[in-house]
Short mmCIF file of C-alpha atoms in Angstrom, two decimals:
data_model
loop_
_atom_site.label_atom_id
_atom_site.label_comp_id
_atom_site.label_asym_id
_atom_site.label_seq_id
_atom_site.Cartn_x
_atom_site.Cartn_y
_atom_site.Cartn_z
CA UNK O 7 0.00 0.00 0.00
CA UNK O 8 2.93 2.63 0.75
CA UNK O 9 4.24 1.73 -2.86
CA UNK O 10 1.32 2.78 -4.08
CA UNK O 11 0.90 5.52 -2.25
CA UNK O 12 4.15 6.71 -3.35
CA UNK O 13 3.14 6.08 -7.12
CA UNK O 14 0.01 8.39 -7.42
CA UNK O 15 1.85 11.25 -5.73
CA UNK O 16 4.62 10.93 -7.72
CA UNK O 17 2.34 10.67 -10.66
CA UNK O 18 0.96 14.09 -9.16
CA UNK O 19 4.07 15.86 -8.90
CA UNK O 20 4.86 14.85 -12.94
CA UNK O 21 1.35 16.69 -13.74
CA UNK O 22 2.42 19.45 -12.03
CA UNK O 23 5.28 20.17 -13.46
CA UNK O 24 3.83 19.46 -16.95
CA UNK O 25 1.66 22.29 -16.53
CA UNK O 26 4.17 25.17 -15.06
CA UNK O 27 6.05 24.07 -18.17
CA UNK O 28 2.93 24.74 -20.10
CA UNK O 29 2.57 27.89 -18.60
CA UNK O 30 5.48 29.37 -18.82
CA UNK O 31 5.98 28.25 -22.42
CA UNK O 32 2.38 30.38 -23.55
CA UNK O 33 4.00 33.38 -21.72
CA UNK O 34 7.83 33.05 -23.90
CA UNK O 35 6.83 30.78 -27.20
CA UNK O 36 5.51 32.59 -30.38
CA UNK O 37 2.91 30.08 -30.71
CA UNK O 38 0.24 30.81 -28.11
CA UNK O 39 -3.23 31.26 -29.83
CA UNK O 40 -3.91 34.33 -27.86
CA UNK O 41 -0.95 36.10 -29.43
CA UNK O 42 0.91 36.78 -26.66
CA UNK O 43 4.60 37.27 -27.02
CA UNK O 44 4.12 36.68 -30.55
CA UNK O 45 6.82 38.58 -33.22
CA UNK O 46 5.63 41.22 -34.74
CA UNK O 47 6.20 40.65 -38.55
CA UNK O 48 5.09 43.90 -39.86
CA UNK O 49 8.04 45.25 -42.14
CA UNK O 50 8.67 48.94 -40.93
CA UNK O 51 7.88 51.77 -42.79
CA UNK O 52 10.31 52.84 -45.97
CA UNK O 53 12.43 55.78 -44.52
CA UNK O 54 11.63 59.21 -46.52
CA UNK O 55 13.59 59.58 -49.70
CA UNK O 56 16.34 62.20 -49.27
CA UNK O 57 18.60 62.85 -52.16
CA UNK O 58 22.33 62.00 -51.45
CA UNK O 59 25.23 64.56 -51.65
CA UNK O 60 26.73 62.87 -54.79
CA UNK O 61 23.15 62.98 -56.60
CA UNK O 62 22.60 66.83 -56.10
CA UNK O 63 25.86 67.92 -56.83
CA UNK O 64 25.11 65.88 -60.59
CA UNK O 65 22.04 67.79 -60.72
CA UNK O 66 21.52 70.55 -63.55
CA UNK O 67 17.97 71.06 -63.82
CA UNK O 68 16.06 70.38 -66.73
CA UNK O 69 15.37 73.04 -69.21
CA UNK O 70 11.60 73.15 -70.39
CA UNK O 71 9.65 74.82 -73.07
CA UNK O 72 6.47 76.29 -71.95
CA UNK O 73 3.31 76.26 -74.04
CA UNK O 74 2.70 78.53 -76.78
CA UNK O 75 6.51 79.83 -76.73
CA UNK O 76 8.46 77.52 -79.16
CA UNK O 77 6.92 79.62 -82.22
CA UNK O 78 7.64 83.44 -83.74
CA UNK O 79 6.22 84.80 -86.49
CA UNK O 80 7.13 88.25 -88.50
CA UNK O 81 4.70 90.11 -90.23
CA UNK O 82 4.64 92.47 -92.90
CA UNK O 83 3.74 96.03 -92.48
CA UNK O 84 0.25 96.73 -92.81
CA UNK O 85 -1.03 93.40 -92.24
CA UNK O 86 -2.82 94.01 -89.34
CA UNK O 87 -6.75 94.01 -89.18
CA UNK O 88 -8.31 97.56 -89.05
CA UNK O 89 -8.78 98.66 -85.31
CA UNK O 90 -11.94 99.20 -83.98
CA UNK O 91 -13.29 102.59 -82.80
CA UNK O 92 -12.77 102.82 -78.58
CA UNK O 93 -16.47 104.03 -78.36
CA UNK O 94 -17.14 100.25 -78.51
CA UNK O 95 -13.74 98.89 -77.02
CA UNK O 96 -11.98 99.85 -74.31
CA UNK O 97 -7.82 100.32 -74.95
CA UNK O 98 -6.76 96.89 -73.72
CA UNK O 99 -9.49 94.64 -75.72
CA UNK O 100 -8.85 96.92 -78.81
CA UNK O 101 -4.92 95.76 -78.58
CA UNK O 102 -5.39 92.24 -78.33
CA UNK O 103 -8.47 92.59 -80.93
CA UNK O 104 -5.71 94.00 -83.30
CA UNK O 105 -2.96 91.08 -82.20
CA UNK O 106 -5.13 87.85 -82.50
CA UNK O 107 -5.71 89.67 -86.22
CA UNK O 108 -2.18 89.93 -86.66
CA UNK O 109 -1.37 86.25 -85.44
CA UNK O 110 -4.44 85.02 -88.19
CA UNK O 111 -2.98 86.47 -91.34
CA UNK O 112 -0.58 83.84 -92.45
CA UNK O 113 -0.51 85.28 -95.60
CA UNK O 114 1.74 88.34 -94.80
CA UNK O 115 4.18 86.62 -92.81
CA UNK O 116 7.61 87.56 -93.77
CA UNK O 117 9.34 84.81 -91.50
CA UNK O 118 8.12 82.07 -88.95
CA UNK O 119 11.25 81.25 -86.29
CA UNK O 120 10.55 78.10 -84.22
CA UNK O 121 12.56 75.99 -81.36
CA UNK O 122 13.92 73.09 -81.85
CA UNK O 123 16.23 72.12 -79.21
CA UNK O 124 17.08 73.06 -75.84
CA UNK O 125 20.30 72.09 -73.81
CA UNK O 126 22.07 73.49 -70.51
CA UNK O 127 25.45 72.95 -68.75
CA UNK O 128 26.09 73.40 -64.98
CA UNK O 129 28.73 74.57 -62.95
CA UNK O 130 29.08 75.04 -58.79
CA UNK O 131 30.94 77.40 -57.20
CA UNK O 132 30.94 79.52 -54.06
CA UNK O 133 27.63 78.67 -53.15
CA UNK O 134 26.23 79.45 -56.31
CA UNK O 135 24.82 77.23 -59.75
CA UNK O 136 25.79 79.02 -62.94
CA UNK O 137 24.16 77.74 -65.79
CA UNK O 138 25.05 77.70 -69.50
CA UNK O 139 21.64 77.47 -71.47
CA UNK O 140 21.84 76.70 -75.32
CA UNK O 141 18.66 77.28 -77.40
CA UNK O 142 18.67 75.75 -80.81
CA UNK O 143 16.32 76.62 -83.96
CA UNK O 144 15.57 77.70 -87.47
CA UNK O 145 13.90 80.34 -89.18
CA UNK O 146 11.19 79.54 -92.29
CA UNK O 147 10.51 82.45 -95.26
CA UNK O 148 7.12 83.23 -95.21
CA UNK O 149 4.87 84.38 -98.00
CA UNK O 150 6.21 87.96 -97.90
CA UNK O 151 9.59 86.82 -97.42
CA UNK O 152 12.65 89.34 -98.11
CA UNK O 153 16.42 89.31 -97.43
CA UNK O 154 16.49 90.61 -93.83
CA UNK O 155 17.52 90.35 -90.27
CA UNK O 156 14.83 88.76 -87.93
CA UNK O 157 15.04 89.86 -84.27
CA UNK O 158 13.38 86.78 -81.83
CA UNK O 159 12.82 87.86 -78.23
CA UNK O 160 13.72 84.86 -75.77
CA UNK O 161 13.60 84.42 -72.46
CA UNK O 162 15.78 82.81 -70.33
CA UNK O 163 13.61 81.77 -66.86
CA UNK O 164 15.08 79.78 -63.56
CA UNK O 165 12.13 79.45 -60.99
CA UNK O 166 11.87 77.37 -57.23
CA UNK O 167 7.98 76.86 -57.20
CA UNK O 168 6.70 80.72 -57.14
CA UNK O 169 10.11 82.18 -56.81
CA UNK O 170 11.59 84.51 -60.16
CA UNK O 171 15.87 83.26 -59.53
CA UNK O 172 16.82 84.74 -62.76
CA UNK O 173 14.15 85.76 -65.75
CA UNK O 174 16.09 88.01 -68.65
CA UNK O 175 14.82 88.40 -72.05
CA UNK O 176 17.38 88.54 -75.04
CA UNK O 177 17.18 90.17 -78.39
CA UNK O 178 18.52 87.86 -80.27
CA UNK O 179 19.24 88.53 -84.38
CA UNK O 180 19.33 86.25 -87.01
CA UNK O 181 20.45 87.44 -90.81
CA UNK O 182 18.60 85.32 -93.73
CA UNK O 183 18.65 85.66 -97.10
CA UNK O 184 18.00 82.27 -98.63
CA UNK O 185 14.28 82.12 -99.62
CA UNK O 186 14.40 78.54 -100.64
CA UNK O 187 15.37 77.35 -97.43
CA UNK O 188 15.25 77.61 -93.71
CA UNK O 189 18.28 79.26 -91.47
CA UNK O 190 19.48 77.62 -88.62
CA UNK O 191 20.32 79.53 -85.18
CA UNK O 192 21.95 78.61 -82.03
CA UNK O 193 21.40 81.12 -78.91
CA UNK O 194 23.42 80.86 -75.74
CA UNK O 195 22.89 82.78 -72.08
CA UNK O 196 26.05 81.78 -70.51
CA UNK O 197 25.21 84.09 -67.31
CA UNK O 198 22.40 82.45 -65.48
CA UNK O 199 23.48 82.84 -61.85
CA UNK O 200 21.36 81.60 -59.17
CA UNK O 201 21.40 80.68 -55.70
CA UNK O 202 23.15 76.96 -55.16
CA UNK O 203 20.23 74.37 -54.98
CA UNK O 204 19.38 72.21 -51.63
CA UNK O 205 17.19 70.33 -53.70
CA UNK O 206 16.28 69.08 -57.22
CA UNK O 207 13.40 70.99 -57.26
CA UNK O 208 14.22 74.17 -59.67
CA UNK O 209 12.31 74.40 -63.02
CA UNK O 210 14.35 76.32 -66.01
CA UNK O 211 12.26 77.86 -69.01
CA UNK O 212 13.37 78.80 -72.14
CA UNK O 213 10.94 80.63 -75.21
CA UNK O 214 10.23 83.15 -77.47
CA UNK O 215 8.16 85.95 -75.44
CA UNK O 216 6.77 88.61 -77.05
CA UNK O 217 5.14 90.46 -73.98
CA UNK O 218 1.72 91.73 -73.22
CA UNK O 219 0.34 93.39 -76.26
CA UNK O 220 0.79 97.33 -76.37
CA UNK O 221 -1.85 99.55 -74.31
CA UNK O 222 -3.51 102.55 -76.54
CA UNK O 223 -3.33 105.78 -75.03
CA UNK O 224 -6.66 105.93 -73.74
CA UNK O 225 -6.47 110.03 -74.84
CA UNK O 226 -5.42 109.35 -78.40
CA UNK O 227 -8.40 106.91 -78.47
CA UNK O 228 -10.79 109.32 -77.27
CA UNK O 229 -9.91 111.78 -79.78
CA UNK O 230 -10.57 109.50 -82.49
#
């Protein structure tokens, strides 16, 4: 009988100590169907791109050609539409009434200029980015073609989002006398300074800008 009696406690003692193990290992494992002390396998968020000093000292910002400014036409004198009277236009509509007629008549343009290429260089120094900006492009006889020198206004244009770096517009000249074919031009601003860039985040424009059409003297108008 004390055999036995020493049998079912030891028996008691092994159940015991099956279940402290048991307990403990749902508090340590990774395998408890609660979750507790499970891994967490979730891959961490990417860190924020940031460019590295090697990429932003390669970077010369792109140059771009804005809508509407790659083309230049030259038109004869007196090919512009006849005005119309003030009493029924103010100054500033009568200009652009007289420009948009100007633009229309294809048929007295002398010569039609037009972009074709646009290239830049870059160079650091002393805190500074001074860009070489090449602007490529040929010039077309019109209808009333004759021998002549063609004077393009371009614009040279560095921004960062809503801020003017550099903006200067060139007069640039271009001699043609071959009517039977077109005359290629290369214009380069070799002085476009601007501030050193912390980021690639500056926007260059290059294009023919002709400006805001001319007011009328609202007094000469009246008096017509």
């Amino acid at each position: 009988m004390a055999f036995h009696t020493f049998n079912g406690r030891f028996v008691a003692g092994l159940a015991l100590a099956g279940f402290m193990l048991t307990a403990a290992g749902c508090q340590s494992g990774g395998s408890s169907m609660l979750g507790f002390g499970k891994k967490d396998t979730t891959p961490p968020p990417p860190p924020d791109p940031k460019v590295l000093a090697s990429q932003l000292l390669a970077y010369c910002p792109k140059v771009t050609l804005r809508d509407g400014t790659a083309f230049f036409n030259t038109y004869a004198k007196g090919s512009q539409k006849p005005k119309k009277k003030a009493a029924t236009l103010d100054a500033e509509a009568a200009a652009l009434d007289a420009s948009s007629g100007q633009q229309d008549d294809s048929a007295k343009i002398v010569y039609q200029a037009s972009i074709t290429d646009v290239t830049r260089d870059c160079i650091r120094a002393n805190g500074s980015l001074t860009m070489k900006i090449a602007v490529a492009g040929k010039v077309v006889p019109g209808p009333m073609f004759s021998p002549g020198t063609i004077t393009m206004p371009i614009r040279i244009a560095v921004m960062h989002g809503k801020e003017v770096l550099y903006s200067q517009l060139h007069q640039h000249q271009v001699q043609v006398t071959n009517p039977s074919s077109a005359t290629q031009f290369v214009f380069t601003d070799s002085n476009v300074v601007v501030p050193e860039p912390t980021a690639r985040d500056y926007q260059v424009f290059a294009g023919y800008d002709e400006g805001p059409p001319k007011k009328i003297d609202k007094k000469v108008a009246a008096a017509e």
